[in-house]
PDB file of C-alpha atoms in Angstrom:
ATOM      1  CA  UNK A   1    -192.526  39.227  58.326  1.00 51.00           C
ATOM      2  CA  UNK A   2    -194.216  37.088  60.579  1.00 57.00           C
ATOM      3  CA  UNK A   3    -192.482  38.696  63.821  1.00 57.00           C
ATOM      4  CA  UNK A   4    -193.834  41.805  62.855  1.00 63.00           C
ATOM      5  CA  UNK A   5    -197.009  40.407  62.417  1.00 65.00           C
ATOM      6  CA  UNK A   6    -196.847  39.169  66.111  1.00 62.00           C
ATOM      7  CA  UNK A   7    -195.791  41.933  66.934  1.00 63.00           C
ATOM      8  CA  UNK A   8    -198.712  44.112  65.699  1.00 67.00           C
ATOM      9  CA  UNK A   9    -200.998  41.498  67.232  1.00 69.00           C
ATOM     10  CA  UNK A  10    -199.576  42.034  70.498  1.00 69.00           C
ATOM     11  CA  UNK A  11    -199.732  45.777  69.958  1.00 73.00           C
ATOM     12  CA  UNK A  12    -203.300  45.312  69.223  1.00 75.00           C
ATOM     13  CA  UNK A  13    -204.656  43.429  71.846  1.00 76.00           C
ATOM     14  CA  UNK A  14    -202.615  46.012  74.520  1.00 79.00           C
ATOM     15  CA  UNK A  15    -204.086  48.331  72.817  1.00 81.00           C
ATOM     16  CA  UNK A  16    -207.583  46.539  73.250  1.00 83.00           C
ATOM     17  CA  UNK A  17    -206.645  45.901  77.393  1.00 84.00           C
ATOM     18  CA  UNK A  18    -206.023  49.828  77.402  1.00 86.00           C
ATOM     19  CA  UNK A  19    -209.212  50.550  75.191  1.00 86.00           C
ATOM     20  CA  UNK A  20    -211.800  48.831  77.849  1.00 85.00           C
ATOM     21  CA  UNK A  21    -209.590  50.380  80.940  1.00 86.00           C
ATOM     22  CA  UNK A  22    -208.716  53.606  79.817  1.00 87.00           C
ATOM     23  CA  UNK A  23    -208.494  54.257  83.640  1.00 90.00           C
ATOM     24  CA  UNK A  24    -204.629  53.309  83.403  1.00 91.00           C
ATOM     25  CA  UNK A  25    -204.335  56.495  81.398  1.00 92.00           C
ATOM     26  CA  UNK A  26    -204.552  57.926  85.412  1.00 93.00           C
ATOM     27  CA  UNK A  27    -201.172  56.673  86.383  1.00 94.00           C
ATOM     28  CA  UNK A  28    -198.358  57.606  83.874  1.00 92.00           C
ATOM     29  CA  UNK A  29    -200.644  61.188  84.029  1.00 92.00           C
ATOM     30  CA  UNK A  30    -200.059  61.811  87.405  1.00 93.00           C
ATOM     31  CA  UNK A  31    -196.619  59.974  87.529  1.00 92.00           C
ATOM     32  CA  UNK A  32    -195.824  62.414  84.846  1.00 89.00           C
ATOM     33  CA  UNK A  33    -197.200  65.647  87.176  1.00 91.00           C
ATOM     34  CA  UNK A  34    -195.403  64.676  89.988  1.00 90.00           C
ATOM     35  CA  UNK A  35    -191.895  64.279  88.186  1.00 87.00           C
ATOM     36  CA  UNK A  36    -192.134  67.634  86.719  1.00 86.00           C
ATOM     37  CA  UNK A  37    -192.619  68.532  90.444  1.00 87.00           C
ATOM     38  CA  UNK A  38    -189.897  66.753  91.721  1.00 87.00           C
ATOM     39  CA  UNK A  39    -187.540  68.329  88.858  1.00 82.00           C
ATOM     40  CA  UNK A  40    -188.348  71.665  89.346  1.00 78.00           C
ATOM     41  CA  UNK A  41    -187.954  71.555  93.314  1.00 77.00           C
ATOM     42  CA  UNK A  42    -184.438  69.957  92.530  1.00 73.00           C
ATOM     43  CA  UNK A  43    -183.462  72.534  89.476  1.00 69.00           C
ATOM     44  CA  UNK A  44    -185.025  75.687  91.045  1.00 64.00           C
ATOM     45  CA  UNK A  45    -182.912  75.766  94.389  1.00 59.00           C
ATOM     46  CA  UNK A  46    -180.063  74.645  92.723  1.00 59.00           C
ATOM     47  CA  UNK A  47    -180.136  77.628  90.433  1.00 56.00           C
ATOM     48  CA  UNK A  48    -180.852  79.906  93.198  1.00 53.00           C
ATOM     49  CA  UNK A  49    -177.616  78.492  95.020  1.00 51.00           C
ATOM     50  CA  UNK A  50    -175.401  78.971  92.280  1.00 48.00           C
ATOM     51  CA  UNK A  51    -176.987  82.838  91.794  1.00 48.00           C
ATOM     52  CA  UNK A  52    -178.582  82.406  88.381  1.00 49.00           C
ATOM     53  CA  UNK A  53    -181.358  84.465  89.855  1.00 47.00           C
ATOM     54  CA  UNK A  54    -179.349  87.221  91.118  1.00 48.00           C
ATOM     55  CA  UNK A  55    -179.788  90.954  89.138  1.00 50.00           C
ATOM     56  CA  UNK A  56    -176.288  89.993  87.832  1.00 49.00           C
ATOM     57  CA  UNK A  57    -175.910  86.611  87.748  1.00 48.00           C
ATOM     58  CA  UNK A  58    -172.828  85.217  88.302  1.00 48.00           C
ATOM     59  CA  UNK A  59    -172.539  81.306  88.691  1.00 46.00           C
ATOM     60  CA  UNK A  60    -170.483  80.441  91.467  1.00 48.00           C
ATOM     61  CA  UNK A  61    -169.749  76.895  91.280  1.00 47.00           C
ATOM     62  CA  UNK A  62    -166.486  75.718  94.154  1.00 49.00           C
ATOM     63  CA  UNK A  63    -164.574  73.381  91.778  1.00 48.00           C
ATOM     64  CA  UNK A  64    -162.841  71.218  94.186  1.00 47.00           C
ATOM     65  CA  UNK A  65    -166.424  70.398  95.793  1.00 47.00           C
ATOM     66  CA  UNK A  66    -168.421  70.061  92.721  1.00 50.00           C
ATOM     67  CA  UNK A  67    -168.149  66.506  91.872  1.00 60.00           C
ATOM     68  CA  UNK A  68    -169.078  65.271  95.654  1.00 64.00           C
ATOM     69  CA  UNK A  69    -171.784  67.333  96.193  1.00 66.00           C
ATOM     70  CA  UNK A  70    -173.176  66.860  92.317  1.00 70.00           C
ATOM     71  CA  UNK A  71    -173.071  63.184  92.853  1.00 73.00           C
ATOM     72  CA  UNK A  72    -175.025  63.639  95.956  1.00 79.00           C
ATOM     73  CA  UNK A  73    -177.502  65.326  94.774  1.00 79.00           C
ATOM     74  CA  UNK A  74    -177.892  63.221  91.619  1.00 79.00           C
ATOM     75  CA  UNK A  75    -178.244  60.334  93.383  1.00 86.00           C
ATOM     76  CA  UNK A  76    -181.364  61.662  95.497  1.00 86.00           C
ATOM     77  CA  UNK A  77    -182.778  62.997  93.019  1.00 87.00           C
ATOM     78  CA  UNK A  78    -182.490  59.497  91.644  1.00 88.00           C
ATOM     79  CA  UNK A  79    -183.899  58.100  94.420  1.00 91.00           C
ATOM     80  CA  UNK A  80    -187.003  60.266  94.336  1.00 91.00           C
ATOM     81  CA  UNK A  81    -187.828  60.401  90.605  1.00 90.00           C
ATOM     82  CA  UNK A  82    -187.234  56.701  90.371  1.00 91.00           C
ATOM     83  CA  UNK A  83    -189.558  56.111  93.577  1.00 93.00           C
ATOM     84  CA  UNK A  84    -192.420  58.019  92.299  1.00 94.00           C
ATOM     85  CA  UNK A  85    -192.203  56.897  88.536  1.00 92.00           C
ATOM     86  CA  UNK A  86    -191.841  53.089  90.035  1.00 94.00           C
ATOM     87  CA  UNK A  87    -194.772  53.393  92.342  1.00 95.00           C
ATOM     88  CA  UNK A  88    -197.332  54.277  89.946  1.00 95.00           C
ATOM     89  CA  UNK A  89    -195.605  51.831  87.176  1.00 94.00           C
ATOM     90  CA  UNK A  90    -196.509  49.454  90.102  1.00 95.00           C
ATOM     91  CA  UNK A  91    -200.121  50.089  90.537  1.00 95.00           C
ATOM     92  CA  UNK A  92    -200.606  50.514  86.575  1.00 95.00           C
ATOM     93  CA  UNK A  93    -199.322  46.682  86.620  1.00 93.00           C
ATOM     94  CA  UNK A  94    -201.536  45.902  89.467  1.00 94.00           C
ATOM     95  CA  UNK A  95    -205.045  47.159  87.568  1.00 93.00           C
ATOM     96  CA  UNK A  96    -203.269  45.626  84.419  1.00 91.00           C
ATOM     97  CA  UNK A  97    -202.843  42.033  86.268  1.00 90.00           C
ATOM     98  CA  UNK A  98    -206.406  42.614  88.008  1.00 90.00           C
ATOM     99  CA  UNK A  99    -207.618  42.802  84.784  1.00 88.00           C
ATOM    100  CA  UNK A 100    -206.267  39.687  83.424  1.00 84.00           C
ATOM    101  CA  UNK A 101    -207.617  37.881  86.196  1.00 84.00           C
ATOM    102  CA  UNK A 102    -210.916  38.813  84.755  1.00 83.00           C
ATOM    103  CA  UNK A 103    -211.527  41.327  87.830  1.00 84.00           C
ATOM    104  CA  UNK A 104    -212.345  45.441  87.342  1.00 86.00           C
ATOM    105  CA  UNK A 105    -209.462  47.385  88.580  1.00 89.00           C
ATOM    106  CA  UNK A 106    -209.923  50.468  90.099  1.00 91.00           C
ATOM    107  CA  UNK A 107    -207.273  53.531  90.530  1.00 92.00           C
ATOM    108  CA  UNK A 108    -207.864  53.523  94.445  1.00 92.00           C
ATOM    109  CA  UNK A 109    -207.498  49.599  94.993  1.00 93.00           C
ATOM    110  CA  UNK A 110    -204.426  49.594  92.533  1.00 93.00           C
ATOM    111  CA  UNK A 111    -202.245  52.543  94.644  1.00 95.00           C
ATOM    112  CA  UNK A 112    -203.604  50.926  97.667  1.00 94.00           C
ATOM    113  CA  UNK A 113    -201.803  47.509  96.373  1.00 93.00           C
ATOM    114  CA  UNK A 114    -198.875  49.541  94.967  1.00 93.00           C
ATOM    115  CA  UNK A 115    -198.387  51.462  98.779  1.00 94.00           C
ATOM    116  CA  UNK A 116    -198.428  48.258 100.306  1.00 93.00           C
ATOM    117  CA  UNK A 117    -194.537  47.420  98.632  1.00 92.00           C
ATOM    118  CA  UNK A 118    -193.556  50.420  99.118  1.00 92.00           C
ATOM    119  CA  UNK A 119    -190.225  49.213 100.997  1.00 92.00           C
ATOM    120  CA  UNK A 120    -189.182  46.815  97.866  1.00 93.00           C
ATOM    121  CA  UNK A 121    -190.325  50.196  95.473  1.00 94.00           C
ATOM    122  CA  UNK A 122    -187.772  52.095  97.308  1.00 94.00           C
ATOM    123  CA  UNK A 123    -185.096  49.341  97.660  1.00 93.00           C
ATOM    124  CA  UNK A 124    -185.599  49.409  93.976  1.00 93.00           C
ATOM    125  CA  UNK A 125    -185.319  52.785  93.521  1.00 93.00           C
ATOM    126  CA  UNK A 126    -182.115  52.751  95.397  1.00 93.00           C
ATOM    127  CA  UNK A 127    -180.620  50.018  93.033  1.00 93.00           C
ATOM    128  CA  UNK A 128    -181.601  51.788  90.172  1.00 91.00           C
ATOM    129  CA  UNK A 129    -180.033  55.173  91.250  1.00 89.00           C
ATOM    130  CA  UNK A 130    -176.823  53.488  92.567  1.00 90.00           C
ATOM    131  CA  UNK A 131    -176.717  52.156  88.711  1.00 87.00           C
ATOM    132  CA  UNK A 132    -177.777  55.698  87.790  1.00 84.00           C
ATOM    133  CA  UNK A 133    -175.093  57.690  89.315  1.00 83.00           C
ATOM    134  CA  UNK A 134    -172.461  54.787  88.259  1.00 82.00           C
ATOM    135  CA  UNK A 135    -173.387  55.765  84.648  1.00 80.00           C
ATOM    136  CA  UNK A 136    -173.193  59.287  84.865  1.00 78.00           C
ATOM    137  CA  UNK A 137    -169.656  58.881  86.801  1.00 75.00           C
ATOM    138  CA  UNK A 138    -168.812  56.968  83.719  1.00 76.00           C
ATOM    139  CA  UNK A 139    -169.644  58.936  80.728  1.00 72.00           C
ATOM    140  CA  UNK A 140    -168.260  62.129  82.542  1.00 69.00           C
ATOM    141  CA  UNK A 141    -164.703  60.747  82.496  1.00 74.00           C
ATOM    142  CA  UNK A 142    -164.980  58.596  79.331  1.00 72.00           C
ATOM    143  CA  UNK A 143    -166.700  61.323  77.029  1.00 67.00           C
ATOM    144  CA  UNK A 144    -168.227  59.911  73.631  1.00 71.00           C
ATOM    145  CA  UNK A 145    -166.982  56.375  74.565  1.00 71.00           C
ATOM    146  CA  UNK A 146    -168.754  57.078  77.866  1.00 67.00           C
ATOM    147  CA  UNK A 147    -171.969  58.060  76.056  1.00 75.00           C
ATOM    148  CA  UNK A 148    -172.047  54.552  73.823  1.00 77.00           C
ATOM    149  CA  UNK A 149    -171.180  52.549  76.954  1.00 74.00           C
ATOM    150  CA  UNK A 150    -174.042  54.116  78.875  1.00 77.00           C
ATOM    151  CA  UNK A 151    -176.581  53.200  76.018  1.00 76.00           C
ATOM    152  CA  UNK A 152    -175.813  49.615  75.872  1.00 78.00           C
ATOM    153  CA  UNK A 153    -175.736  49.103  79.455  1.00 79.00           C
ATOM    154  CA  UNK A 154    -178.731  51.624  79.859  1.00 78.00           C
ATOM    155  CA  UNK A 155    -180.320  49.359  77.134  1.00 77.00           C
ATOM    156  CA  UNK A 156    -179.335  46.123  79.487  1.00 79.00           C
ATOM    157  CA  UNK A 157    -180.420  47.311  82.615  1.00 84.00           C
ATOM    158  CA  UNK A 158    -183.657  48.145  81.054  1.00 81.00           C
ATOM    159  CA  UNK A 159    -184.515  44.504  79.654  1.00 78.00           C
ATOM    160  CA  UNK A 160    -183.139  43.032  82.949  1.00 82.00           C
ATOM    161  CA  UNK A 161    -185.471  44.996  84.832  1.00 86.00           C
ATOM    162  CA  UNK A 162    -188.918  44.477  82.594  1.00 84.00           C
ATOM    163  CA  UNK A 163    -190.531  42.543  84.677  1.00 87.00           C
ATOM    164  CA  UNK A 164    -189.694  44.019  87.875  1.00 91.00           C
ATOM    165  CA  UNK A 165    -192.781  46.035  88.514  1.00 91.00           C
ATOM    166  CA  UNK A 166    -195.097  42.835  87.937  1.00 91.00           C
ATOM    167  CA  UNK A 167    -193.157  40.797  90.399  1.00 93.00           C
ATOM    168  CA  UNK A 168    -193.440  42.991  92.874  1.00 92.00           C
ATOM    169  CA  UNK A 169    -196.874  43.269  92.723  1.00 91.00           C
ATOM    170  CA  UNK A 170    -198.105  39.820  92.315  1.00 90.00           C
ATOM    171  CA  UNK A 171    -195.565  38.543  94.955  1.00 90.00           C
ATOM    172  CA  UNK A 172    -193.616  39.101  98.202  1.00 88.00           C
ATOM    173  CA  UNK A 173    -190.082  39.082  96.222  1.00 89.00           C
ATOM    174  CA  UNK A 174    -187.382  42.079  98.007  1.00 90.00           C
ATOM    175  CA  UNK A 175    -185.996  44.061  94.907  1.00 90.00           C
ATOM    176  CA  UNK A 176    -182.433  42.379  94.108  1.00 92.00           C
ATOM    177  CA  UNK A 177    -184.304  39.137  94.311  1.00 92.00           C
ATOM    178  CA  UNK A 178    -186.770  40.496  91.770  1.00 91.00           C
ATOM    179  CA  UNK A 179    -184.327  41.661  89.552  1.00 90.00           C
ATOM    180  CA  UNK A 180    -182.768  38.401  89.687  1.00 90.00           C
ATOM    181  CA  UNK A 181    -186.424  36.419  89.036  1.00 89.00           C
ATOM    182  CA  UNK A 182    -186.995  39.550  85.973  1.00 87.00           C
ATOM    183  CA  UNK A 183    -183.885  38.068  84.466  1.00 84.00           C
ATOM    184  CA  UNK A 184    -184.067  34.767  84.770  1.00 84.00           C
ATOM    185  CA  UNK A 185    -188.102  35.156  83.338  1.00 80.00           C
ATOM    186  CA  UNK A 186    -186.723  36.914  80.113  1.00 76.00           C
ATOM    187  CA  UNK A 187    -184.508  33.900  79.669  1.00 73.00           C
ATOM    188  CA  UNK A 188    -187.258  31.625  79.354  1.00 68.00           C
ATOM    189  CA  UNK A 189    -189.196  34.207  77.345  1.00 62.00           C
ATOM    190  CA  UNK A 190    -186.964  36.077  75.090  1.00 59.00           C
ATOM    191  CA  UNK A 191    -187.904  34.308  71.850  1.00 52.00           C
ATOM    192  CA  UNK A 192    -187.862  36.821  69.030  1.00 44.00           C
ATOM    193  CA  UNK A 193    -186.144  39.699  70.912  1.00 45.00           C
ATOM    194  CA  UNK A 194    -189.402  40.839  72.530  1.00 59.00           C
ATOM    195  CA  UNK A 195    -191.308  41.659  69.633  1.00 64.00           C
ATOM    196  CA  UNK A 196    -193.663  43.290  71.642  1.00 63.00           C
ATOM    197  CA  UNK A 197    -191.632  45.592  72.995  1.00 66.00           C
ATOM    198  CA  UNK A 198    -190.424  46.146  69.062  1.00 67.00           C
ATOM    199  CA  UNK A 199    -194.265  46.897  68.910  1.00 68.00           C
ATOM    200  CA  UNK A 200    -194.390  49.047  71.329  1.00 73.00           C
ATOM    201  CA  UNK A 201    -191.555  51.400  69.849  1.00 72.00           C
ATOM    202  CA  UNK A 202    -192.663  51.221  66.580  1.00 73.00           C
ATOM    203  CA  UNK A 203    -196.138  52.296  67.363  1.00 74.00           C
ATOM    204  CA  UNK A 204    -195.074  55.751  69.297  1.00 77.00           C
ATOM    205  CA  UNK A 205    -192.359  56.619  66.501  1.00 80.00           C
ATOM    206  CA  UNK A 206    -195.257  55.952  63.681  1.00 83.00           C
ATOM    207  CA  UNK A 207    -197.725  57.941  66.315  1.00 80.00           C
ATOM    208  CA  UNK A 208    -195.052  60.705  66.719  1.00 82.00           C
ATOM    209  CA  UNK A 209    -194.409  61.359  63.208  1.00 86.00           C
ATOM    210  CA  UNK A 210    -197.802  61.185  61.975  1.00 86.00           C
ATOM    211  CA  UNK A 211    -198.795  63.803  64.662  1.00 83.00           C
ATOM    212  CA  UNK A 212    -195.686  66.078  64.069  1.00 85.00           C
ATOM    213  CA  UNK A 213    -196.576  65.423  60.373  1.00 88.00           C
ATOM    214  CA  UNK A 214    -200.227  67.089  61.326  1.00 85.00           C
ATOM    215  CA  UNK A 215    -198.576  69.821  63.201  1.00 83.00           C
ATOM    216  CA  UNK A 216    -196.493  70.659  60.296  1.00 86.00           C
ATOM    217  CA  UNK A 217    -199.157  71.431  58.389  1.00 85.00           C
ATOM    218  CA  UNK A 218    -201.376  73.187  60.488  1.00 83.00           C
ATOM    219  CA  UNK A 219    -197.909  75.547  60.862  1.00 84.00           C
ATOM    220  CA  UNK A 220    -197.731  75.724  57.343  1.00 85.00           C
ATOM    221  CA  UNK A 221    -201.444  77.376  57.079  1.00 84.00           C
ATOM    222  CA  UNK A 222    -200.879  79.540  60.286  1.00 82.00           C
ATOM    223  CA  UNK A 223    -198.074  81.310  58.406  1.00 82.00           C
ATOM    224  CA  UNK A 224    -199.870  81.470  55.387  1.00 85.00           C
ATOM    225  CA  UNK A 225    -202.944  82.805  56.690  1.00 82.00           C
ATOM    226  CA  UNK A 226    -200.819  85.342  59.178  1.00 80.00           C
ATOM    227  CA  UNK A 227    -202.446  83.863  62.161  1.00 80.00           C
ATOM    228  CA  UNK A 228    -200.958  84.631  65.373  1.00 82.00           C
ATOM    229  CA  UNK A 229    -203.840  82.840  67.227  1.00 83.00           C
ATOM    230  CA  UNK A 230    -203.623  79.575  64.933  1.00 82.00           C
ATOM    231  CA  UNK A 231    -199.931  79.067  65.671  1.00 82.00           C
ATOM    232  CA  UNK A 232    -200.134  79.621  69.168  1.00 84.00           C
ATOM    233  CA  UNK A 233    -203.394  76.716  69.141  1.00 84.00           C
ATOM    234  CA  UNK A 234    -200.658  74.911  66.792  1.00 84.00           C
ATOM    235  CA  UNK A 235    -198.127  74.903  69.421  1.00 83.00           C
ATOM    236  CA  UNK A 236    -200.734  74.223  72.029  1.00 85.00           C
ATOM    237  CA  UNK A 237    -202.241  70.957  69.980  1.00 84.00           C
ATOM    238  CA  UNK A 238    -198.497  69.529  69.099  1.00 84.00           C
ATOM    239  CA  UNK A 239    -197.925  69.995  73.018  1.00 84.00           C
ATOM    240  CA  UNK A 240    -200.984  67.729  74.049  1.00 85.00           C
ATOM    241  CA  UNK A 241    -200.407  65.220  71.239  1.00 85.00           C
ATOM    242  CA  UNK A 242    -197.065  64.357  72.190  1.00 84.00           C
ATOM    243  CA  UNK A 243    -198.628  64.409  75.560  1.00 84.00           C
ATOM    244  CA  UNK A 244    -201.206  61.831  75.117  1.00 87.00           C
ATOM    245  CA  UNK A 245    -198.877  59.747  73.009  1.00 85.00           C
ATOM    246  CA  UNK A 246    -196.454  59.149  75.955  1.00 85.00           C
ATOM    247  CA  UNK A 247    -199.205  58.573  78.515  1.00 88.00           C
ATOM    248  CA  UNK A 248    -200.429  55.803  76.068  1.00 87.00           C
ATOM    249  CA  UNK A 249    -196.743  54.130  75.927  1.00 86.00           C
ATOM    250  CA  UNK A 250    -196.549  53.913  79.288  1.00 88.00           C
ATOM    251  CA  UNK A 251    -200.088  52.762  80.103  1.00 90.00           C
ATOM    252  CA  UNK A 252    -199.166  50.121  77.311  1.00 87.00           C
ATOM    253  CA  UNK A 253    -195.788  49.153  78.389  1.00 87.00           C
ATOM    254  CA  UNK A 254    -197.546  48.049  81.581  1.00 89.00           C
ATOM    255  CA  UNK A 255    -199.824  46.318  80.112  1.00 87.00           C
ATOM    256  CA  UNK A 256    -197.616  44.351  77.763  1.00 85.00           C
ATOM    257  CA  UNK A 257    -195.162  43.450  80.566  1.00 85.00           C
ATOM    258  CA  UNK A 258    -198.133  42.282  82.760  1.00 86.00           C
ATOM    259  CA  UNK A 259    -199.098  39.997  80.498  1.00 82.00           C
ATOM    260  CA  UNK A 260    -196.068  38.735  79.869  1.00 80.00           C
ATOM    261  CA  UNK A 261    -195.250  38.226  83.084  1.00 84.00           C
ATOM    262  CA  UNK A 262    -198.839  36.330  83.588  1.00 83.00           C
ATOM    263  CA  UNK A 263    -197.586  33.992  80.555  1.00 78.00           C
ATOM    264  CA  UNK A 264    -194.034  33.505  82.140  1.00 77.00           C
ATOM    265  CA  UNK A 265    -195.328  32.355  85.417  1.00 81.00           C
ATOM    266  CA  UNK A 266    -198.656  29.890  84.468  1.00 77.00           C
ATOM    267  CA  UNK A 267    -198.396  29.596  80.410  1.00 73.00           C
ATOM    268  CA  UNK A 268    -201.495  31.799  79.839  1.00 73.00           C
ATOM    269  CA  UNK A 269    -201.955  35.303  79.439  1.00 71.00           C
ATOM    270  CA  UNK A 270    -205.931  36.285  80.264  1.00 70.00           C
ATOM    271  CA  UNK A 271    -207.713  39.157  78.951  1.00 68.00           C
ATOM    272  CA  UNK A 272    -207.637  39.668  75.596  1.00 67.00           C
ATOM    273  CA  UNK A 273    -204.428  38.334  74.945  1.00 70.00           C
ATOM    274  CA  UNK A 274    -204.128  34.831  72.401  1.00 70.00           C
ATOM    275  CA  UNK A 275    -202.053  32.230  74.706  1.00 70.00           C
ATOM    276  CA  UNK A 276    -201.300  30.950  70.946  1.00 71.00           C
ATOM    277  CA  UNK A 277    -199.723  33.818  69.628  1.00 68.00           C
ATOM    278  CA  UNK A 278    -197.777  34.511  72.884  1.00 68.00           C
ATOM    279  CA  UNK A 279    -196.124  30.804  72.529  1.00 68.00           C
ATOM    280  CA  UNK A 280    -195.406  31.721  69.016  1.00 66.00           C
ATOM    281  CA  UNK A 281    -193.558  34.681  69.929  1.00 63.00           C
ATOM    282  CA  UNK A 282    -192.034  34.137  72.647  1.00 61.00           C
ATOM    283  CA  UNK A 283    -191.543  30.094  72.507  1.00 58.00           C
ATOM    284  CA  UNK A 284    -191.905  29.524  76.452  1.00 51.00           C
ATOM    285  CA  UNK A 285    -189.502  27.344  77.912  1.00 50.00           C
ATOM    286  CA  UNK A 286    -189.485  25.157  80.834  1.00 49.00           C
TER     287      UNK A 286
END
């Protein structure tokens, strides 16, 4: 019980860093924009190039040059949405660390800092779809076993990786060295599996269901009442909620691995976070 209750402290004081710069909310919002961009420039000509728009469509896929040119593409497109999601992961870190500092972040400084690495963003995003592609190669040719193999190792690349985004922007590290300094910090900081991060999981699924929970209900009385205009807000409201909720798990997943990164580097964390409760979860070693 009591590495939950850490781990709802943590949650809370994130939650408090996000409550007095709700600013952060900006990046994962337009992060989010421009991936749905980037997907549909990718999907939409790739449709049109296999006819799926034609009056009769007929797919024409070449079978023997499928696999080359799918890889291909994958991997760019890995480059690119990887890129763009790690920049602005980047300058949410920056405001986050500007913050702890005890300084006032704004959204133009903090993409200003963020374009300023943008050579060790993309060599990251090049890692990251190399790894990407790698998986994908797997699970095609091992199937189900392919599937559980790319969740652990999906799982392991993501811890490796947590602190990535905060090393690059609080030093000068390239991106394989930063990996290598992101796993080596979670070493000295793993203590009780990253309760925060349990935290941090627990408080979207909780936020999920209540809201689909809400949305249930409100389908329940558009039906009942015959209201054509009610389900369609229904839709509409479950749309935004689910929305909101993922812009909020991002802008705290920054937050929380700014901090940590803050205590993994000096011993203190800043802001609003308890430097006591951070050594009791995480037991910081030297």
């Amino acid at each position: 019980m009591g590495r939950f209750a850490r781990s709802w402290q943590l949650m809370k004081a994130s939650v408090d860093v996000l409550m007095h710069e709700r600013k952060l909310l900006v990046f994962p919002l337009v992060s989010g924009i421009c991936l749905l961009l980037i997907m549909a420039s990718f999907a939409l000509p790739m449709a049109w190039s296999v006819g799926l728009f034609a009056s009769s469509p007929q797919i024409r896929i070449d079978p023997d040059a499928i696999h080359l040119g799918w890889y291909a593409i994958l991997f760019v497109f890995y480059v690119v949405e990887y890129g763009i999601a790690f920049f602005f992961n980047t300058a949410l870190v920056c405001a986050a660390l500007e913050h702890l500092d005890g300084g006032h972040p704004s959204v133009r400084g903090s993409l200003a800092k963020a374009w300023s690495k943008w050579p060790q963003i993309l060599g990251f995003a090049l890692i990251s779809a190399t790894v990407g592609v790698f998986l994908r190669a797997i699970e095609e040719r091992l199937g189900l076993i392919g599937r559980f193999v790319i969740g652990l190792v999906g799982m392991a690349w993501s811890v490796v990786t947590f602190l990535v985004a905060p090393i690059l922007a609080a030093t000068d590290a390239g991106p394989v060295d930063a990996v290598k300094d992101s796993a080596n910090m979670l070493k000295r900081t793993w203590g009780e599996n990253l309760v925060g991060a349990v935290g941090l999981h627990a408080f979207t699924f909780v936020a999920v269901l209540a809201w689909m929970l809400s949305v249930a209900v409100l389908v329940v009385a558009a039906v009942a009442a015959k209201s054509v205009a009610l389900f369609v807000l229904t839709v509409v409201l479950a749309m935004v909620g689910i929305v909101l909720i993922s812009l909020v798990q991002s802008a705290l997943r920054g937050v929380y691995s700014a901090a940590l990164y803050r205590y993994a580097t000096t011993g203190e964390v800043g802001g609003r976070f308890d430097t006591e409760l951070m050594e009791q979860a995480f037991r910081r070693r030297k």
